[in-house]
Tab-separated table of C-alpha atoms and ligand atoms in Angstrom:
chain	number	residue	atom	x	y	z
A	374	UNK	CA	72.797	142.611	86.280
A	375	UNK	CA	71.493	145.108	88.439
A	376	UNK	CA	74.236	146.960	90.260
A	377	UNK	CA	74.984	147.495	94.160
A	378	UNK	CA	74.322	151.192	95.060
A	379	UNK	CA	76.980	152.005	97.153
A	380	UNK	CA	75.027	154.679	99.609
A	381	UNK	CA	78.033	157.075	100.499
A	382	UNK	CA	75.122	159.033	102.735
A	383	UNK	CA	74.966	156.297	104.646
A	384	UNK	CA	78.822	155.542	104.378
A	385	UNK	CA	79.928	159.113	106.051
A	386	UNK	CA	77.767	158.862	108.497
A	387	UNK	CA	80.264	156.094	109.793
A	388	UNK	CA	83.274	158.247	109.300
A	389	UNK	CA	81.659	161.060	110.907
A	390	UNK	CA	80.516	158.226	113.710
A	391	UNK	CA	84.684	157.738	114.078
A	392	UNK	CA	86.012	160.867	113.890
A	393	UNK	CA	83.323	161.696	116.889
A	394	UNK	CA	84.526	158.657	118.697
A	395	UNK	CA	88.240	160.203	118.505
A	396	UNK	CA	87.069	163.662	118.958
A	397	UNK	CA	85.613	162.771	122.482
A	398	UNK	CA	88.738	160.466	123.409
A	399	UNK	CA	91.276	162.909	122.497
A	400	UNK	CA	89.136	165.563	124.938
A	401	UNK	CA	88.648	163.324	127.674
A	402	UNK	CA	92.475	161.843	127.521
A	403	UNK	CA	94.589	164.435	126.476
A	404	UNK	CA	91.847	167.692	126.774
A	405	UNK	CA	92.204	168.538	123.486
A	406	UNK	CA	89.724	169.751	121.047
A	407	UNK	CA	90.546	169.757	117.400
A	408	UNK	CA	89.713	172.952	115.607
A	409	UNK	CA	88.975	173.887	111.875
A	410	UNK	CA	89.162	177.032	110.512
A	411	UNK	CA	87.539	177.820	107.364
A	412	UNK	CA	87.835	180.988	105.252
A	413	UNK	CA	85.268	182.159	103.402
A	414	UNK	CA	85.911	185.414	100.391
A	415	UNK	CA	83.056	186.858	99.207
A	416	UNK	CA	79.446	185.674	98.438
A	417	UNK	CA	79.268	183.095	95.967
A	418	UNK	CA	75.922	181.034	97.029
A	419	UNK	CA	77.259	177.892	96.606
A	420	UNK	CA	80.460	178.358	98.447
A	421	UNK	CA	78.151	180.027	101.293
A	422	UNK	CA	76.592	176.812	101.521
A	423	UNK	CA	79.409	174.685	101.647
A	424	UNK	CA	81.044	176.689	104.371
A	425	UNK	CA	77.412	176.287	106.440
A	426	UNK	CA	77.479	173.158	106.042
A	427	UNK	CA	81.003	172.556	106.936
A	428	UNK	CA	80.843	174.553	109.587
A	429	UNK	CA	77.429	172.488	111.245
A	430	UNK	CA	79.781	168.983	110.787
A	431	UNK	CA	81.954	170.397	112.512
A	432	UNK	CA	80.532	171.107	115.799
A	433	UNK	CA	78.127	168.063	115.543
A	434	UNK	CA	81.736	165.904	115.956
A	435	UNK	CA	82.819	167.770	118.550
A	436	UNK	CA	85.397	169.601	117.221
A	437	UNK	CA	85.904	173.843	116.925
A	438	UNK	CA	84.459	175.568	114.250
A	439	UNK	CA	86.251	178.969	113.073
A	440	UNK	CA	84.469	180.733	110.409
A	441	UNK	CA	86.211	184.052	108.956
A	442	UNK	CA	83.976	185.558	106.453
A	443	UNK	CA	85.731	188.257	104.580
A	444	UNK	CA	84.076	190.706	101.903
A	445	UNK	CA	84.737	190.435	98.526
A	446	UNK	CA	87.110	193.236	97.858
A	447	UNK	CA	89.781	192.011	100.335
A	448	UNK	CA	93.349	192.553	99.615
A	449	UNK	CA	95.557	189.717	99.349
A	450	UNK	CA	97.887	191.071	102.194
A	451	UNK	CA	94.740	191.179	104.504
A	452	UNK	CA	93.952	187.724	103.669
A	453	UNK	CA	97.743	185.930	103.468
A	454	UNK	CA	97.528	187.705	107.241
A	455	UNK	CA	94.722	185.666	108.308
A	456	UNK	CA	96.258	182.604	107.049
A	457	UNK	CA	99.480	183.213	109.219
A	458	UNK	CA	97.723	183.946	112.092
A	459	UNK	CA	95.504	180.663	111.503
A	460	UNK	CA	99.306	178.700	111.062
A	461	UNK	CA	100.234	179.933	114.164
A	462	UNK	CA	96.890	179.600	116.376
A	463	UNK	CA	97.953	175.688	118.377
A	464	UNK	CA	93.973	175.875	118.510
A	465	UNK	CA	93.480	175.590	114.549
A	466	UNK	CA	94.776	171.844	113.761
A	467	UNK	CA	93.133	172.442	109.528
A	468	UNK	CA	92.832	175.383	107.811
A	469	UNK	CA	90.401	175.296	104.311
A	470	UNK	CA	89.967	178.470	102.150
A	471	UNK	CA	87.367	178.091	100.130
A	472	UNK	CA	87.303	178.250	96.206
A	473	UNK	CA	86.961	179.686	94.276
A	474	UNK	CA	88.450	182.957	95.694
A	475	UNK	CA	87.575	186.170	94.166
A	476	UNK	CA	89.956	186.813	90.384
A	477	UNK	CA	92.092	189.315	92.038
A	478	UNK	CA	93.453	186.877	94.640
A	479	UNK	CA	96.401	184.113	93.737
A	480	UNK	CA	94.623	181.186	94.619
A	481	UNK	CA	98.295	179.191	94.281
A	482	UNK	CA	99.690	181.588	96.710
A	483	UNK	CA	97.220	181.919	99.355
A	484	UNK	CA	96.923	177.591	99.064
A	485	UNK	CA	100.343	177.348	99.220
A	486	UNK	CA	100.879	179.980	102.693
A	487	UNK	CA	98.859	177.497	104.391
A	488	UNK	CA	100.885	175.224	106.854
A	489	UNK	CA	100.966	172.232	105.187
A	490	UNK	CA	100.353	170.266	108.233
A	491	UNK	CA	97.023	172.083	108.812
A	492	UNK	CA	95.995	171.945	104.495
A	493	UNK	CA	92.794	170.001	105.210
A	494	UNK	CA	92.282	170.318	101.858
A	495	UNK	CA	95.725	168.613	100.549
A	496	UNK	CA	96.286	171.099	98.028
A	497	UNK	CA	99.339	172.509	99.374
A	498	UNK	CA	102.040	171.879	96.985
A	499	UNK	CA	104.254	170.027	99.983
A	500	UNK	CA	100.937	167.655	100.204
A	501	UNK	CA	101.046	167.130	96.383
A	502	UNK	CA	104.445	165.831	96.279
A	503	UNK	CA	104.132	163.718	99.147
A	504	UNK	CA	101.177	162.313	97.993
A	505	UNK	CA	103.341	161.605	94.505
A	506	UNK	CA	105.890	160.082	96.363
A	507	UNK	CA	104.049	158.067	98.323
A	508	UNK	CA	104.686	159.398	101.609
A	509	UNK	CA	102.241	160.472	104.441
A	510	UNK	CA	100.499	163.649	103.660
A	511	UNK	CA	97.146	165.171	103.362
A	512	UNK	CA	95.136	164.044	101.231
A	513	UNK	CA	92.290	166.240	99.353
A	514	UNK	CA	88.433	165.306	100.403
A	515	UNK	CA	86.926	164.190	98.017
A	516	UNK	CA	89.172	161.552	96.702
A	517	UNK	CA	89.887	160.224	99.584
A	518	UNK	CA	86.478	159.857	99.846
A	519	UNK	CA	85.887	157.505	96.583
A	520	UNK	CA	89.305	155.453	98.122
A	521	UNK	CA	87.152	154.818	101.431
A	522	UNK	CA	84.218	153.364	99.111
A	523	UNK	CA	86.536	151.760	96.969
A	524	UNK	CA	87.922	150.119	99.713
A	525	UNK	CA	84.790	149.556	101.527
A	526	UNK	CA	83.280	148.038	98.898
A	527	UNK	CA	86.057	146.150	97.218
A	528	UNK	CA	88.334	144.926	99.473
A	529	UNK	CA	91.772	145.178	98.284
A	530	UNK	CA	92.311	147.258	94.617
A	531	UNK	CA	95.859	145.461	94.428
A	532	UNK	CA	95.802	145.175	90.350
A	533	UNK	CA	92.728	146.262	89.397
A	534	UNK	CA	92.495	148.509	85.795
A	535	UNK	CA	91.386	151.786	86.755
A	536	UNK	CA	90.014	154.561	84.557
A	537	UNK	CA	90.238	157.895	86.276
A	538	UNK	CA	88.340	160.541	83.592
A	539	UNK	CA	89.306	163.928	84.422
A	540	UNK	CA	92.455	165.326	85.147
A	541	UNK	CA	91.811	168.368	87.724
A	542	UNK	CA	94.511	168.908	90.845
A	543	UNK	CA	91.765	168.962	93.285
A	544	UNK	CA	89.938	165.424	91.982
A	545	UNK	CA	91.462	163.705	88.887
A	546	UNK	CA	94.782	163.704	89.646
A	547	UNK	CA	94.800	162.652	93.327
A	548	UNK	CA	92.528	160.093	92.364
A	549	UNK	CA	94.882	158.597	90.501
A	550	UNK	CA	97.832	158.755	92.762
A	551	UNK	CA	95.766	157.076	95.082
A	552	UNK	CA	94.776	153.971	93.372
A	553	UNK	CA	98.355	153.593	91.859
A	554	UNK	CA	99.118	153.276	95.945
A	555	UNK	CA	96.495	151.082	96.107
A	556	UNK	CA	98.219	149.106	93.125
A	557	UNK	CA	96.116	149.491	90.137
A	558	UNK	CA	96.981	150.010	86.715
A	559	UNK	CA	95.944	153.390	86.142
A	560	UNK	CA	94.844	155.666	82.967
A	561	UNK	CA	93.728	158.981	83.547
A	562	UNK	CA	91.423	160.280	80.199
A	563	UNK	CA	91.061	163.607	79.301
A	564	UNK	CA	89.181	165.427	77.019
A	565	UNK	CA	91.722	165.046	74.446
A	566	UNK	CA	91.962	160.804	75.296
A	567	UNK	CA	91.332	159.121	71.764
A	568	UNK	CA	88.150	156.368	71.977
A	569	UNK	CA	87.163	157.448	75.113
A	570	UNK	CA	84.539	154.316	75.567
A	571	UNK	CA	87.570	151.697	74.460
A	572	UNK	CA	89.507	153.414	77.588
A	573	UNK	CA	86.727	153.234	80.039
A	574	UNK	CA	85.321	149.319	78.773
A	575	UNK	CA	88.878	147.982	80.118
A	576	UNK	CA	88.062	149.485	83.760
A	577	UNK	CA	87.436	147.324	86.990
A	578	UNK	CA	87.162	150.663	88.313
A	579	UNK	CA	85.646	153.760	86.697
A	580	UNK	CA	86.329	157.195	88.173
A	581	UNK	CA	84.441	159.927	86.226
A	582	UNK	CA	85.224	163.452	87.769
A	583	UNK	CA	84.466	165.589	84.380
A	584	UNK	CA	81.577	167.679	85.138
A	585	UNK	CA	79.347	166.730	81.923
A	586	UNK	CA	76.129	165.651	82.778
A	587	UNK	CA	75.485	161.753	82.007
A	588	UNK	CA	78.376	161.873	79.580
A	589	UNK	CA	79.357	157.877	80.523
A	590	UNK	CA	76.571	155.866	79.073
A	591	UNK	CA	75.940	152.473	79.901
A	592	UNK	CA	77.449	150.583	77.545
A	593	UNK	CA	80.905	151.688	77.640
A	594	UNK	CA	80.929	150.306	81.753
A	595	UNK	CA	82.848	146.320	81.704
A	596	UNK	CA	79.777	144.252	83.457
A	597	UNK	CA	80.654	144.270	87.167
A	598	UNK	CA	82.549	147.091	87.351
A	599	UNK	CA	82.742	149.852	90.238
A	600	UNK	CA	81.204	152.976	88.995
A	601	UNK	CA	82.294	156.108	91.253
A	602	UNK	CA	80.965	159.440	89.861
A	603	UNK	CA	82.147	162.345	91.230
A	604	UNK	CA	79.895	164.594	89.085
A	605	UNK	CA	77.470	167.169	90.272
A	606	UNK	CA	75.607	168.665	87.844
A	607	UNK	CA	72.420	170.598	87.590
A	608	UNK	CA	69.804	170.402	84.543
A	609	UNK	CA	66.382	170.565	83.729
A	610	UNK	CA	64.688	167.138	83.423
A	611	UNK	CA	60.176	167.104	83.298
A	612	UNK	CA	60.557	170.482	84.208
A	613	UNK	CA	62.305	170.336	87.293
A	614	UNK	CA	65.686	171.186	87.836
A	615	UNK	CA	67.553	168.086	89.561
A	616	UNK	CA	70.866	167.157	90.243
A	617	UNK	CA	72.986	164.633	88.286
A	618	UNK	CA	76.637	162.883	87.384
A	619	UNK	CA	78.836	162.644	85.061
A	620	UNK	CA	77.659	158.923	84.379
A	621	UNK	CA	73.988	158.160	82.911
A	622	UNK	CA	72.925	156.153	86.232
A	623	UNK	CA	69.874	154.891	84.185
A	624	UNK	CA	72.131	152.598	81.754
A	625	UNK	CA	74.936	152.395	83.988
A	626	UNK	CA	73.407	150.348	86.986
A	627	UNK	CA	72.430	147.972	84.703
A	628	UNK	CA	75.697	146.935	84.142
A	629	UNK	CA	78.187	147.575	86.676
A	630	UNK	CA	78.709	145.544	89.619
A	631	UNK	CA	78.029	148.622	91.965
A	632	UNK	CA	77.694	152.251	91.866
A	633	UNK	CA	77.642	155.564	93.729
A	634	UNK	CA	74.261	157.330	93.070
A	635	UNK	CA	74.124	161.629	92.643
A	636	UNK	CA	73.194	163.005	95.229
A	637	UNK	CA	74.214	160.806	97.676
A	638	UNK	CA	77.163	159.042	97.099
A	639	UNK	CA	80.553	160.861	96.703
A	640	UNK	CA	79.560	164.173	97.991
A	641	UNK	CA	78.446	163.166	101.530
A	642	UNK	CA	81.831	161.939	101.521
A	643	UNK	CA	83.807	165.000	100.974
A	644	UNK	CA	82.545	166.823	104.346
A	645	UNK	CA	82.763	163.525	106.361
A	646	UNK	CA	86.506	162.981	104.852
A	647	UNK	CA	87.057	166.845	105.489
A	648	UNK	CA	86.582	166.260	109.766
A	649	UNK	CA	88.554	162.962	109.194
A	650	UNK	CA	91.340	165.258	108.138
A	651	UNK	CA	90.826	167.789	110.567
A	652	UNK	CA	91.557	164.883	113.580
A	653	UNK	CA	94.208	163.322	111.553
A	654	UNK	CA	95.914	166.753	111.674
A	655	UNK	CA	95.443	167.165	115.088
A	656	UNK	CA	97.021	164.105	116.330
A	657	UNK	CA	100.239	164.539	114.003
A	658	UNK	CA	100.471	167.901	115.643
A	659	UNK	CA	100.406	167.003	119.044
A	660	UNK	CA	102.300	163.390	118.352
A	661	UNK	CA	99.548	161.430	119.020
A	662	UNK	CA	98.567	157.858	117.588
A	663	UNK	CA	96.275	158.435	114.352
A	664	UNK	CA	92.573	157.436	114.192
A	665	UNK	CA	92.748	154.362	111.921
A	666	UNK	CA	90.894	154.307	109.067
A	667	UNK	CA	90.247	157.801	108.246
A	668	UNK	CA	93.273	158.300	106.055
A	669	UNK	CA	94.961	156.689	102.920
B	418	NAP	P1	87.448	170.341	86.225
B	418	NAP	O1	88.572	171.002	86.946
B	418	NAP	O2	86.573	171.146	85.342
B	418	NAP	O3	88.063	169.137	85.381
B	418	NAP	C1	87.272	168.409	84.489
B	418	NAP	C2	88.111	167.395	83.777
B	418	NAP	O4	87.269	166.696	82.881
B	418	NAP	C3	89.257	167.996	82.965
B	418	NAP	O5	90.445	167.276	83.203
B	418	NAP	C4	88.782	167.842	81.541
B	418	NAP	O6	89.820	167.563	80.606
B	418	NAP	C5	87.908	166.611	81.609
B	418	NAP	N1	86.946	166.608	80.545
B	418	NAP	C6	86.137	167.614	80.115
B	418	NAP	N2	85.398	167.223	79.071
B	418	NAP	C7	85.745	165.951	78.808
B	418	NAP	C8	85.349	165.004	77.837
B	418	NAP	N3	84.430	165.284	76.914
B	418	NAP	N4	85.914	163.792	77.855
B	418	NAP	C9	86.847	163.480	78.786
B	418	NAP	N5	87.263	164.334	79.737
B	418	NAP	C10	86.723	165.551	79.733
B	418	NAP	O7	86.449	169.615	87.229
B	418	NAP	P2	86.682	169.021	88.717
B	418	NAP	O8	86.874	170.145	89.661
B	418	NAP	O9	87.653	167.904	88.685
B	418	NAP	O10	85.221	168.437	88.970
B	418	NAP	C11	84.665	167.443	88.139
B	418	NAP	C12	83.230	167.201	88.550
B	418	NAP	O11	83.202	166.735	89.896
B	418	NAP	C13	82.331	168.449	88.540
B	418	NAP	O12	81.023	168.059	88.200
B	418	NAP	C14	82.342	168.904	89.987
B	418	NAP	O13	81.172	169.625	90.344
B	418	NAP	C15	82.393	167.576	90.694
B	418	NAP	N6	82.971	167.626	92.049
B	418	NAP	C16	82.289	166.997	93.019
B	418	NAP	C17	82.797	166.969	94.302
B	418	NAP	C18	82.037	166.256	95.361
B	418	NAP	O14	82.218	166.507	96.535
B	418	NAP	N7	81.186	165.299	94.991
B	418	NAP	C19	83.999	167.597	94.599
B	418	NAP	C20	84.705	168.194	93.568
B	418	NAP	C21	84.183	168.195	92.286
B	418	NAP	P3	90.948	168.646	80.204
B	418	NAP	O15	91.887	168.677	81.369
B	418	NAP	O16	91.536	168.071	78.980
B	418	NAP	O17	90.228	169.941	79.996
């Protein structure tokens, strides 16, 4: 069998297509313009980059971009500051600080001084719990993300065994909130799970958000199984340094029913599932209907 690639470039290109469409209705009918605010400490390369490219998706959908870009030595007064004056702003609907902050800020305390109606992110601790309980809240990026392809792709999950391997707040654990909403039988593995490849065979669904490159072979994927990898990781391969996931794509597509490639499949996704919860945010603030589709 030769699995499906499931192209999540071309997938949040259609959420970003959405949240455009209810960017430009929510300007012409109500004359409002969602904003995001993103906070950026220090100058880590890769979060530079991020915060670019956050900031460009931003105004391509219409919305307001706010960039603060603060040096690395800033106190944590200066920047719990910012983030009141960012809850307060009606013009800033999500607020994102990017991580990882600098070691001598809290990064607990400066997620959790976000208003958690404008945590874009969904790591405020009031968006944890809600998500844990099942109630409206939002939800982090990037596994909301893999829900939309899982979704997309699969239909309904109602049942379905999922394996979720990694247990981090930001993807592993939400992840596996989310399909238990969705219904499945869940197991989240670790790196202390016994038999790792017994745990993973039994998956409809694998989830592998572990950050070791090509660490799921092949031949511990069920044939016809969905294969989401979450996994960015850079090595050398023929001399060239390339990017790849946490699942070896080369023995894994051969069995599973479909699959999300690296690059191009979950992390597209984050961004696009970022805006989504930039507008979602919006229209709960101002009491406004919710663009459908675009949450969980
Ligand atoms: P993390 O916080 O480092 O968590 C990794 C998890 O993997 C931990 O729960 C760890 O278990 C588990 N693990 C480590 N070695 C293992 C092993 N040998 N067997 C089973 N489990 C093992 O990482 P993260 O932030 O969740 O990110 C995971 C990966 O996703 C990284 O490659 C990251 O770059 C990528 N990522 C991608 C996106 C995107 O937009 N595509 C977004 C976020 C993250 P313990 O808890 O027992 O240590």
């Amino acid at each position: 069998m030769r699995a499906t690639i499931i192209d999540g470039k071309a997938f949040a290109a259609t959420i970003r297509d959405k949240v455009a469409d209810h960017v430009a209705r929510l300007r012409e009918q109500h004359g409002i313009t969602p904003g995001l605010a993103v906070v950026l400490v220090g100058e880590d390369p890769a979060s530079q980059v991020y915060v670019r490219s956050k900031g460009r998706q931003t105004v391509e959908v219409g919305m307001t971009s706010y960039e603060h870009r603060l040096d690395a030595d800033t106190s944590e007064a200066e920047l719990l500051a910012l983030i009141e004056r960012l809850n307060a702003d009606p013009d800033v609907h999500g607020i994102l600080v990017q991580l990882p902050l600098p070691d001598h800020l809290d990064s607990d305390l400066v997620i959790n001084t976000i208003d958690p109606a404008k945590d874009v992110d969904g790591f405020h601790i009031s968006n944890v719990g809600l998500l844990g309980t099942g109630q409206k809240s939002m939800v982090p990026c990037t596994p909301l993300g893999c829900l939309m392809m899982l979704r997309d792709h699969l239909g309904s999950l109602s049942g379905m065994e999922a394996v979720v391997i990694g247990r981090s707040n930001i993807v592993g654990k939400p992840m596996a909130q989310l399909l238990l909403g969705d219904s499945c039988t869940v197991t989240i593995a670790h790196s202390r799970t016994r038999d790792l490849a017994q745990v993973v065979r039994r998956a409809d669904i694998v989830v592998a958000a572990v950050g070791r490159a090509e660490m799921v072979p092949g031949d511990w994927i069920k044939p016809g199984a969905t294969v989401i990898d979450v996994g960015i990781n850079r090595i050398e391969r023929g001399g060239k340094s390339v990017l790849v996931g946490d699942v070896d794509f080369a023995s894994a597509r051969d069995v599973a029913g479909a699959i999300t490639p690296v690059p191009g499949g979950v992390g597209p996704m984050t961004i696009a599932c970022l805006l989504a919860n930039t507008v979602t945010a919006c229209c709960r603030a101002r009491g406004l209907p919710e663009p459908e589709g675009l949450t969980a």
